[in-house]
Coordinates of C-alpha atoms and ligand atoms in Angstrom, one line a residue:
X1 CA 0.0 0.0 0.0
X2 CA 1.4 3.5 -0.8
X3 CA 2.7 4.9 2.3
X4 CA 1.3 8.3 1.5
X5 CA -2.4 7.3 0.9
X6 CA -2.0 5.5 4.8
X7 CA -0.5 8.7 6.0
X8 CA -3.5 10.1 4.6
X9 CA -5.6 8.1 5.8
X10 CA -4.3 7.9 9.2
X11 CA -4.5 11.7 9.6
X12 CA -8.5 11.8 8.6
X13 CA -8.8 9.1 11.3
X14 CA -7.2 11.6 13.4
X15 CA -9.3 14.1 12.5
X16 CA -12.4 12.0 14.0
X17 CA -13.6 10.0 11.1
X18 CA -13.8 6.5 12.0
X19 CA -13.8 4.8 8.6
X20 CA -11.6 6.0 5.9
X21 CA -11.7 4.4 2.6
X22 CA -10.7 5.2 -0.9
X23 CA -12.7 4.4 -4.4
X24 CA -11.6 5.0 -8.0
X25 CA -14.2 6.2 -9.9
X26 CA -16.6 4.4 -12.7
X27 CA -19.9 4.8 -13.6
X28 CA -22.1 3.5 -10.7
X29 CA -25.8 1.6 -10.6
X30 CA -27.3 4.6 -12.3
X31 CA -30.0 2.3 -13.2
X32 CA -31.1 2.0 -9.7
X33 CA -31.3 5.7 -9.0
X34 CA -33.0 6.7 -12.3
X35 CA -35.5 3.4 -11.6
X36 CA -36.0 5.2 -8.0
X37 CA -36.7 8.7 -9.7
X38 CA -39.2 6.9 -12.7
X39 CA -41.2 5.5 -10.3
X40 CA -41.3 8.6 -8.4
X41 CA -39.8 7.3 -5.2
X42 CA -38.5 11.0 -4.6
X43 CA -41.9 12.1 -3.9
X44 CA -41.3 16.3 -4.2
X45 CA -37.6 16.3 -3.8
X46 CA -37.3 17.7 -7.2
X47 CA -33.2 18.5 -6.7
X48 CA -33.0 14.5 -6.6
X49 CA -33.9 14.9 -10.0
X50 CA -31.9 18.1 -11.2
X51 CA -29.1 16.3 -9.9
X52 CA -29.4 13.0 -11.1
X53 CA -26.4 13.2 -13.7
X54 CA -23.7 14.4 -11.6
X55 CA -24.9 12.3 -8.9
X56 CA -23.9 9.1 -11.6
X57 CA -20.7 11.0 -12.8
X58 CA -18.6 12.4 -10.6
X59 CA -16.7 14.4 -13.1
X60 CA -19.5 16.4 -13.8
X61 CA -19.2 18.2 -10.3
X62 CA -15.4 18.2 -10.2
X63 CA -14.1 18.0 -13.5
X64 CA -10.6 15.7 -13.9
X65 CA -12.0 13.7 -10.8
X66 CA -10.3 10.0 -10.4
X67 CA -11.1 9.1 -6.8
X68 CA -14.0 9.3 -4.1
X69 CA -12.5 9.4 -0.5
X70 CA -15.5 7.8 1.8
X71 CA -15.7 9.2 5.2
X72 CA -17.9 7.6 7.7
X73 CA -18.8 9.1 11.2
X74 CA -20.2 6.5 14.1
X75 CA -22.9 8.6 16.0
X76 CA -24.0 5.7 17.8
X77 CA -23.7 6.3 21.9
X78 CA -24.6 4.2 25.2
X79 CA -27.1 6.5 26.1
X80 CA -29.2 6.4 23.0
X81 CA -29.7 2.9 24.3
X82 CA -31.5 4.1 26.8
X83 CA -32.6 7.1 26.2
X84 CA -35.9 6.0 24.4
X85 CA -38.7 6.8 26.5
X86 CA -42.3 5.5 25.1
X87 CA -44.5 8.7 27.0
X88 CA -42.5 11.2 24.9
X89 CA -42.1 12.4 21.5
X90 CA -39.5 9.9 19.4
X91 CA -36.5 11.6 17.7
X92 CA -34.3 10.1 14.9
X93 CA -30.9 9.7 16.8
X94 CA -29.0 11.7 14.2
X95 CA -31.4 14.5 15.4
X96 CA -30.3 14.4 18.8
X97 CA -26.6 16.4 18.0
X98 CA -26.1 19.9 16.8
X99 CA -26.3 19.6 12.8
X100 CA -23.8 16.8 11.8
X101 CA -23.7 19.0 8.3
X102 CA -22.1 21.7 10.5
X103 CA -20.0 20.1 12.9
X104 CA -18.4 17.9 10.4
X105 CA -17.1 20.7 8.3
X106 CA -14.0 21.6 10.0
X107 CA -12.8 17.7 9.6
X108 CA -13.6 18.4 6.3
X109 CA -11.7 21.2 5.6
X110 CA -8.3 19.4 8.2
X111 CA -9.0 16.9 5.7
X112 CA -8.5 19.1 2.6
X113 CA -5.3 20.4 4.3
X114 CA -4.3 16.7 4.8
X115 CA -4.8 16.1 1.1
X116 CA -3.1 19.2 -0.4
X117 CA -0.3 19.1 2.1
X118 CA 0.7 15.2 1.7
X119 CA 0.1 15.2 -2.2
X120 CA 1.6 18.8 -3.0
X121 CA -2.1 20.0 -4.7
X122 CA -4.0 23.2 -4.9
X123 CA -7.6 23.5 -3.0
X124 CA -9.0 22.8 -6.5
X125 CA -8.1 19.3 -6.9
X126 CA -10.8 18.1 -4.5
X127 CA -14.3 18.9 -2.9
X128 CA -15.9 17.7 0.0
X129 CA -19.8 16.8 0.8
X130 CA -21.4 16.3 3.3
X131 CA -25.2 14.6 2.5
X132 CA -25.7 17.9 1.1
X133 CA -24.0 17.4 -2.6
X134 CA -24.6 15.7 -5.4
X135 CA -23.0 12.6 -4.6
X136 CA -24.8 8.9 -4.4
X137 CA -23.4 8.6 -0.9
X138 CA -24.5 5.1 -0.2
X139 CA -23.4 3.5 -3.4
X140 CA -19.8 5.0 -3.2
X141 CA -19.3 3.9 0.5
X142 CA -20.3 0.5 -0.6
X143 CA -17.9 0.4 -3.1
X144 CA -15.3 1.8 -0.6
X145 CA -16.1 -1.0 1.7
X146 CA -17.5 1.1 4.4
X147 CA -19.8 -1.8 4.6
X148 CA -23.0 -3.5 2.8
X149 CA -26.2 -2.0 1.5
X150 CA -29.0 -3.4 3.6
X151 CA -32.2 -4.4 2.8
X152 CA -33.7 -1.5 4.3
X153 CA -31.4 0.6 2.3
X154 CA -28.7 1.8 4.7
X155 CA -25.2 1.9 4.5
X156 CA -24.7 -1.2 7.2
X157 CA -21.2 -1.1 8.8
X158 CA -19.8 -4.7 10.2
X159 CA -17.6 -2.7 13.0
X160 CA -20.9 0.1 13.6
X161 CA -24.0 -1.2 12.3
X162 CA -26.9 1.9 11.2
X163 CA -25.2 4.1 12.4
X164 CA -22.9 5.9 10.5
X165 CA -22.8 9.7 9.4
X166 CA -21.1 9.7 5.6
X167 CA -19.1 12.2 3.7
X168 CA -17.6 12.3 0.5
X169 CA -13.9 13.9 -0.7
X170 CA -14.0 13.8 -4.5
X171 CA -10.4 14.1 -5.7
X172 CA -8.3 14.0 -9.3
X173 CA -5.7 12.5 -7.2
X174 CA -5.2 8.5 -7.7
X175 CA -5.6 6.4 -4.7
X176 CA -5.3 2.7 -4.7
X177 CA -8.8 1.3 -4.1
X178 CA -10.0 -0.7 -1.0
X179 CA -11.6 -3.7 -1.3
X180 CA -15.1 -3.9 -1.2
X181 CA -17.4 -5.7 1.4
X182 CA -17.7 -9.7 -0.5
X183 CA -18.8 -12.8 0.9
X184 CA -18.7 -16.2 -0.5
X185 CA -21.8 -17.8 -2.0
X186 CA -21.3 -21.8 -2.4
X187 CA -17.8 -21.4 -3.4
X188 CA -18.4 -17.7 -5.6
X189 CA -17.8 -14.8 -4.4
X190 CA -20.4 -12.3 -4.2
X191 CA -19.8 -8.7 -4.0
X192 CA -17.4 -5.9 -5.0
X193 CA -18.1 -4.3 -8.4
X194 CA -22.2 -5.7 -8.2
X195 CA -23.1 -4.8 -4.8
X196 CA -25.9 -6.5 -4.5
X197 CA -28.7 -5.3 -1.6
X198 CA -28.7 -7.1 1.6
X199 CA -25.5 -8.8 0.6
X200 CA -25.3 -9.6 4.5
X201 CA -28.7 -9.8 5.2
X202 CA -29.0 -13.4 4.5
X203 CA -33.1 -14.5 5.6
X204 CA -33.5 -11.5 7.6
X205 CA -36.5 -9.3 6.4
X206 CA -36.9 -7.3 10.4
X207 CA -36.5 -4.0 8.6
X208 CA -39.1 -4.8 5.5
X209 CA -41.5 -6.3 8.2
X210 CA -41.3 -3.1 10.8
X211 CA -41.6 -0.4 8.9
X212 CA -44.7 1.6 10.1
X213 CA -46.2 2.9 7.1
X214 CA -45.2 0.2 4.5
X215 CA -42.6 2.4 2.7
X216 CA -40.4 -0.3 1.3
X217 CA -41.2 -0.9 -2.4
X218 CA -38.6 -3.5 -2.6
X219 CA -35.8 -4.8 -0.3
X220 CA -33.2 -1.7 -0.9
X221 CA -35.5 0.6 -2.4
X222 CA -37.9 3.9 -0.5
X223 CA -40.7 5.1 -1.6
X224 CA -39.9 8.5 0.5
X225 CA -43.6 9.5 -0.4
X226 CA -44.1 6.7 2.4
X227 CA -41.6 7.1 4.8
X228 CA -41.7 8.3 7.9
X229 CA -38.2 10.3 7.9
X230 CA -39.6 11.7 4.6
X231 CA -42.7 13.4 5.9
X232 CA -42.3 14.6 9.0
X233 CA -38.6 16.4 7.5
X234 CA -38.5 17.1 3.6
X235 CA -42.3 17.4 3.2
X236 CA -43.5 20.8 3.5
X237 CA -46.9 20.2 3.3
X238 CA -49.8 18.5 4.5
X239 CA -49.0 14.8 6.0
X240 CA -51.3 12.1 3.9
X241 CA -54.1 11.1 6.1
X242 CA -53.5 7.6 5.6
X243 CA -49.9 7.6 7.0
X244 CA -50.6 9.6 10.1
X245 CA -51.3 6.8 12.3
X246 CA -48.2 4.9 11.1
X247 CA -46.0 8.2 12.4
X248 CA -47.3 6.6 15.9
X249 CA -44.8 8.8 18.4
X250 CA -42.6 9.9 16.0
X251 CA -42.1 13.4 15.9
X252 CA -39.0 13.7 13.3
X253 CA -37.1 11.2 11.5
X254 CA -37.3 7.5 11.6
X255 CA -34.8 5.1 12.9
X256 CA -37.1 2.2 12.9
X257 CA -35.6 -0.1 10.2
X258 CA -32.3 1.0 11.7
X259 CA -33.2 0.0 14.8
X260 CA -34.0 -3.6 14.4
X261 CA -31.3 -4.4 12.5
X262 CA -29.0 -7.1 14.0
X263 CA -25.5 -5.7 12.6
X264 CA -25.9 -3.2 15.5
X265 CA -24.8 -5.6 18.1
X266 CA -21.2 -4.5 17.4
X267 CA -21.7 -0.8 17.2
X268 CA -20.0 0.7 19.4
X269 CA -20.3 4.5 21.5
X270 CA -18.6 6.8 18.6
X271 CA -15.6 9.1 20.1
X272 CA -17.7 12.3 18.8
X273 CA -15.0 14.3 17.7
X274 CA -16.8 16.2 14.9
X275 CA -20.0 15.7 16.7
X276 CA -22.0 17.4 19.2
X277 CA -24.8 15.6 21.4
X278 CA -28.6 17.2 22.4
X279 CA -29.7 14.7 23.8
X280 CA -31.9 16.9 26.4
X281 CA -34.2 16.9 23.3
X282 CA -35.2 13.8 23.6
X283 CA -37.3 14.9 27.4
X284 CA -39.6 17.2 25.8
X285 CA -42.7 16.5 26.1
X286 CA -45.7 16.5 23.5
X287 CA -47.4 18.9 25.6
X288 CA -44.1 21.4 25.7
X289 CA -43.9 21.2 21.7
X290 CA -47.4 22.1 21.2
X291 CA -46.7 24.9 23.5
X292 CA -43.6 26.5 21.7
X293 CA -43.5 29.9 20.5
X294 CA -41.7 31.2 17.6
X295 CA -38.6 32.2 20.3
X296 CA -38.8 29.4 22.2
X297 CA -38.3 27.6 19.2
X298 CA -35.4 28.8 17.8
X299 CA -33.7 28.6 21.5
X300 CA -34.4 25.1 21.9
X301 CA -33.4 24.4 18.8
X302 CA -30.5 26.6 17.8
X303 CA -27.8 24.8 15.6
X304 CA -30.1 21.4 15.5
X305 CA -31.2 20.1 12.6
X306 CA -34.6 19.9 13.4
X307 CA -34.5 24.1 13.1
X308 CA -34.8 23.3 9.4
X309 CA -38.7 22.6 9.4
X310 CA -39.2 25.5 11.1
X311 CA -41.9 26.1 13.7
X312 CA -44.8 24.8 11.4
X313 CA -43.5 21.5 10.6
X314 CA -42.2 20.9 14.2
X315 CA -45.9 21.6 15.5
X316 CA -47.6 19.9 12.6
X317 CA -45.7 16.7 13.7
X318 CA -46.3 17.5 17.2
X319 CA -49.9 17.7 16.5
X320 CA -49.4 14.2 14.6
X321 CA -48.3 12.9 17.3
X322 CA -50.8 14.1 19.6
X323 CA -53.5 12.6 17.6
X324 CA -52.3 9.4 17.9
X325 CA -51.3 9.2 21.9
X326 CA -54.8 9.2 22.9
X327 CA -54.4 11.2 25.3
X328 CA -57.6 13.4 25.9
X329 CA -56.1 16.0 27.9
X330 CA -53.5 17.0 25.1
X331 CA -57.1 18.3 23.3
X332 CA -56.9 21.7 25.3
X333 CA -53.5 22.4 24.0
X334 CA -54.4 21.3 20.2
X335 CA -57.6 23.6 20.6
X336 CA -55.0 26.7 20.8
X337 CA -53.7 25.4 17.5
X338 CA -56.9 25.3 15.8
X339 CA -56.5 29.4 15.9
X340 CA -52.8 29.2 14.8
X341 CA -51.9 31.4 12.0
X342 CA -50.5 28.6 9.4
X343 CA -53.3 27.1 7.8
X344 CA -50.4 23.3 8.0
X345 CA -51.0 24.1 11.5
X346 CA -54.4 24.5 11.7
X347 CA -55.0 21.2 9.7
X348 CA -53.1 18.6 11.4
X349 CA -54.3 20.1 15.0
X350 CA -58.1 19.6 13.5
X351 CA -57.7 16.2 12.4
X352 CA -55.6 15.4 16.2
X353 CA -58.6 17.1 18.5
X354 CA -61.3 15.1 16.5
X355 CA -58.9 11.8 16.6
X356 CA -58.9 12.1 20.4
X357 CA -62.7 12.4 20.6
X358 CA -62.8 16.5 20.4
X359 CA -65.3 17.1 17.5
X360 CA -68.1 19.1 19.3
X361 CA -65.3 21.2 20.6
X362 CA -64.5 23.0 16.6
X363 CA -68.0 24.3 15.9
X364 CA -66.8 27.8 16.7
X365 CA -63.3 27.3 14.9
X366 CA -65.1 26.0 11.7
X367 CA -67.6 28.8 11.6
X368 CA -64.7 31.4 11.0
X369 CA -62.5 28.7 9.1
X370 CA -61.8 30.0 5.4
X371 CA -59.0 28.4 4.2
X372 CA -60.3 25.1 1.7
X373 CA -57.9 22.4 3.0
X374 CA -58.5 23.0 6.5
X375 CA -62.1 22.8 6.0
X376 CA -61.3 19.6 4.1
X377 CA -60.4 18.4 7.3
X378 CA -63.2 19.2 9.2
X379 CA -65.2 16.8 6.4
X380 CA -62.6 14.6 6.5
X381 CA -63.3 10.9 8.4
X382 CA -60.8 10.4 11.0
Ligands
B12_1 C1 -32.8 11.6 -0.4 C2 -32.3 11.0 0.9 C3 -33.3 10.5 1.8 C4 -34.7 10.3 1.4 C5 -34.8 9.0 0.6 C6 -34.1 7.8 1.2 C7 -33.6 6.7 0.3 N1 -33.7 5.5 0.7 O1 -33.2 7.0 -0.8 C8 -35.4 10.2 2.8 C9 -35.9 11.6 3.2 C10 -36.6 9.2 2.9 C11 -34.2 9.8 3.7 C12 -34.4 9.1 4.9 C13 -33.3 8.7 5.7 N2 -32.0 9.1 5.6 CO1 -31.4 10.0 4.0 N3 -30.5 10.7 2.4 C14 -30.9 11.0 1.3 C15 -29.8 11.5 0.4 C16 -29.7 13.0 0.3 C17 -29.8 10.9 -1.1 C18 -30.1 9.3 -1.1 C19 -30.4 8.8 -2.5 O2 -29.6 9.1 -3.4 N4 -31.5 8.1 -2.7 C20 -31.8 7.5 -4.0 C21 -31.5 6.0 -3.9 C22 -31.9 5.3 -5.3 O3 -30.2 5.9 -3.7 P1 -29.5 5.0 -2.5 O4 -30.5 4.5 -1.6 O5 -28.4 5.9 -1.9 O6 -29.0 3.8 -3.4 C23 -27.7 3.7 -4.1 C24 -26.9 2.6 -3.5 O7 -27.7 1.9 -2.5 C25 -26.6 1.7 -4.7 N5 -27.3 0.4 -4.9 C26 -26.5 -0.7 -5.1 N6 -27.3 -1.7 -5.4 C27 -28.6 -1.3 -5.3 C28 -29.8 -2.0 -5.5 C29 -31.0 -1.3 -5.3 C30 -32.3 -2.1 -5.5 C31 -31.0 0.0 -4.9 C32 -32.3 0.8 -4.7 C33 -29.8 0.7 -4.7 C34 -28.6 0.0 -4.9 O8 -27.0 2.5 -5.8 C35 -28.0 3.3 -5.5 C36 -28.2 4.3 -6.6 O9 -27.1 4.3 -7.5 C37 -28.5 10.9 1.2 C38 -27.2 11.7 1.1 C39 -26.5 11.5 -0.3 N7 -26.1 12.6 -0.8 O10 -26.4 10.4 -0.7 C40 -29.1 10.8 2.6 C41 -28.6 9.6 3.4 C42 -28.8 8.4 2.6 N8 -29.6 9.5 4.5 C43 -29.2 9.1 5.6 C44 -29.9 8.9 6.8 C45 -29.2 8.7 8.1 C46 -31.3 8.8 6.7 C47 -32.3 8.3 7.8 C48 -31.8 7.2 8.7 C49 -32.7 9.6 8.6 C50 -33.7 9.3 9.7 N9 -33.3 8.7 10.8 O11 -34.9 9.7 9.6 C51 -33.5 7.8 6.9 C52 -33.4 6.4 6.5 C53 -34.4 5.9 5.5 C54 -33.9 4.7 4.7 N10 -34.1 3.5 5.1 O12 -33.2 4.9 3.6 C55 -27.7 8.8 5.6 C56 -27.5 7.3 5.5 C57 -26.2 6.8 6.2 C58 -26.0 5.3 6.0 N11 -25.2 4.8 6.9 O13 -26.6 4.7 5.1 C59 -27.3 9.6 4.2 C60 -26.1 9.0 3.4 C61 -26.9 11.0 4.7 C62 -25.4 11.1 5.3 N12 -24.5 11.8 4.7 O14 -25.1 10.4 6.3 N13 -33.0 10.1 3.1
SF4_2 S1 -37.1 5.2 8.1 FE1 -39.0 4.4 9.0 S2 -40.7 4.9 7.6 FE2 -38.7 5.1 6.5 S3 -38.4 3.1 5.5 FE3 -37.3 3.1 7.5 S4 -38.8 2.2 8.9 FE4 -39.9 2.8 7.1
SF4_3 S1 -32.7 -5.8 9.5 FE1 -32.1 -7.7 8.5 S2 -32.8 -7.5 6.4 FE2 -32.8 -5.5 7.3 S3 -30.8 -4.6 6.8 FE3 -30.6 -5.5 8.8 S4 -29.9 -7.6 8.4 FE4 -30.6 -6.8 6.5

């Protein structure tokens, strides 16, 4: 192995990463992603589309590009084993830390130093992403060897399980390439360049089989239009009726097929270098979200991620939530909502007070009500 490229890699490890893994690039599944977009799998994330190209070809975003460096961040910690707690609102664990698009950017930018320092180049030979570029994370740590695509989708790491943050270095500099994740089928070896889903899943199905609202349309393959993680954080609009009961106690993000996935057992608490942990988040109550103001808001949650749905979406998910606790003393706080200003607002707190048994209680909200889709709701059978 070159020494330089373990130098290199030894100082990103440094730097906090805990997998560090180099690919050469080639063409990868596009198939698969422009399957995903055909079918509409995207639901309204229309810049999965706009990007689809130079998500497939790398050289499109950094032009002379030969290698991907694969950066993989363990978030998991011995507290989030615990720290589930079935009276409050459920976070996705990734939630529970400042935004890992934020605190990862100084490793980023060490790393960049690493890279033009060790292999005497100019900023301009590389760029870095983290989730938010146009870069088919999953299917380049695969072919890194960070681990195996899962059958629910996930980059599954044999040394952390779910849970693992990614990032991507694109680079015109040549690395050798690590060896992708194989395993041998009756004497063949499967793996490596075809990276086939749920290479290490063997019989297991637990992720297909849990998944509240049925968003697998295939092992390996979202429908986001169904998912959990989807609605409650990239839709902006009303949640489907039909999928509200599904969302069950989760207030933003999804871990369930992460969750029940047995490579976890050897994950590990990550050292957090490049990560900070909320995890006081996770004792709010439903009754304190429905509560927040505009203020309160952004002080709770100042440099989360969660800041990015804004005060709406947080209390239409809240609301959500509330509908489904059956809990009949959260219908005093949902009756505020009825009066919000934000007609998302108004909806989802409508169909939550009826849900818990609170219909006679809107006759003087409905009598003012002008706006067509919250009166849609009031028709609407819960
Ligand atoms: C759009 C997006 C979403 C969407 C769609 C999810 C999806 N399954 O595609 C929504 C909002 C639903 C979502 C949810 C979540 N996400 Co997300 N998301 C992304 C994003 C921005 C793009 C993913 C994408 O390209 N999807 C399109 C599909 C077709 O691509 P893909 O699943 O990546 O598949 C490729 C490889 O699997 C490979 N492949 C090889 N063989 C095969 C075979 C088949 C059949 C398929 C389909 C693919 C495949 O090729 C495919 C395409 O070429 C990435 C960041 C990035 N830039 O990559 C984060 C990312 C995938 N998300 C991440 C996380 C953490 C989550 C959540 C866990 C968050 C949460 N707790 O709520 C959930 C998990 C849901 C799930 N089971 O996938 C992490 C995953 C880390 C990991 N270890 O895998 C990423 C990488 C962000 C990051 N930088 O860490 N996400
Ligand atoms: S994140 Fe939740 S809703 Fe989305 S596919 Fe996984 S289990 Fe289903
Ligand atoms: S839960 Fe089972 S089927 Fe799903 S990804 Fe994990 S090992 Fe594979």
């Amino acid at each position: 192995m070159d020494a330089r490229q373990e130098e290199l890699r030894g100082r990103l490890g440094a730097l906090g990463f805990d997998e560090v893994r180099f690919a050469t690039l080639a063409e990868l599944r596009g198939e698969k992603l422009r399957e995903w977009l055909a079918a509409g799998h995207h639901g309204e994330m229309q810049w999965m589309e706009r990007t689809a190209e130079k998500r497939l070809w790398p050289e499109l975003v950094l032009p002379g590009a030969r290698s991907i460096i694969m950066l993989g961040v363990n978030y998991w910690s011995e507290e989030g084993r615990v720290m589930r707690d079935e009276d409050k609102p459920v976070w996705a664990r990734y939630a529970l830390h400042e935004d890992y698009h934020d605190t990862m950017k100084p490793g980023l930018v060490a790393a960049g130093r690493a890279i033009e320092e060790i292999y005497a180049v100019e900023e301009k030979a590389y760029r870095y992403y983290v989730d938010t570029g146009p870069v088919l994370e999953r299917g380049w740590a695969a072919r890194a060897g960070l681990g195996f695509i899962g059958k629910n989708a996930m980059l599954i790491s044999r040394r952390h399980g779910n849970w693992l943050f990614l990032a991507a270095i694109l680079t015109t500099v040549e690395f050798e390439p690590d060896e992708p994740v194989r395993k041998k089928i009756a004497g063949a070896v499967a793996g490596g360049e075809t990276e086939p889903v749920g290479l290490l899943c063997g019989k297991c199905t637990r992720c297909l089989d849990a998944c509240p609202t049925g968003a697998f349309a295939a092992p390996g393959v979202v429908d986001a239009r169904r998912c959990v993680s989807y609605q409650t954080i990239e839709n902006k609009g009303v949640i489907p009726r039909e999928l509200r009961a599904g969302i069950g106690n989760r207030i933003y993000g999804c871990d369930v097929c992460l969750e029940v996935c047995p490579w976890n057992r050897f994950a590990r608490a990550g050292r957090a270098v490049l990560l900070v942990a909320r995890r006081e988040l996770a004792g709010l109550t439903v009754r304190e979200i429905l509560a927040l103001t505009a203020e309160r808001f952004a002080e709770v949650f100042r440099k989360t991620p969660i800041k990015r749905v804004k005060l709406a979406g947080l209390l239409r998910n809240a609301c959500v939530v509330a509908g489904n606790s059956g809990d009949a003393e959260l219908i005093e706080p949902l009756l505020k909502l009825v009066a919000h200003e934000s007609a998302l607002v108004r909806t989802h707190a409508v169909w939550a007070v009826r849900k818990l048994g609170g219909a006679e209680r809107l006759a003087e909200a409905r009598a003012t009500e002008t706006d067509a889709g919250v009166l849609a709701e009031y028709a609407a059978e819960v």
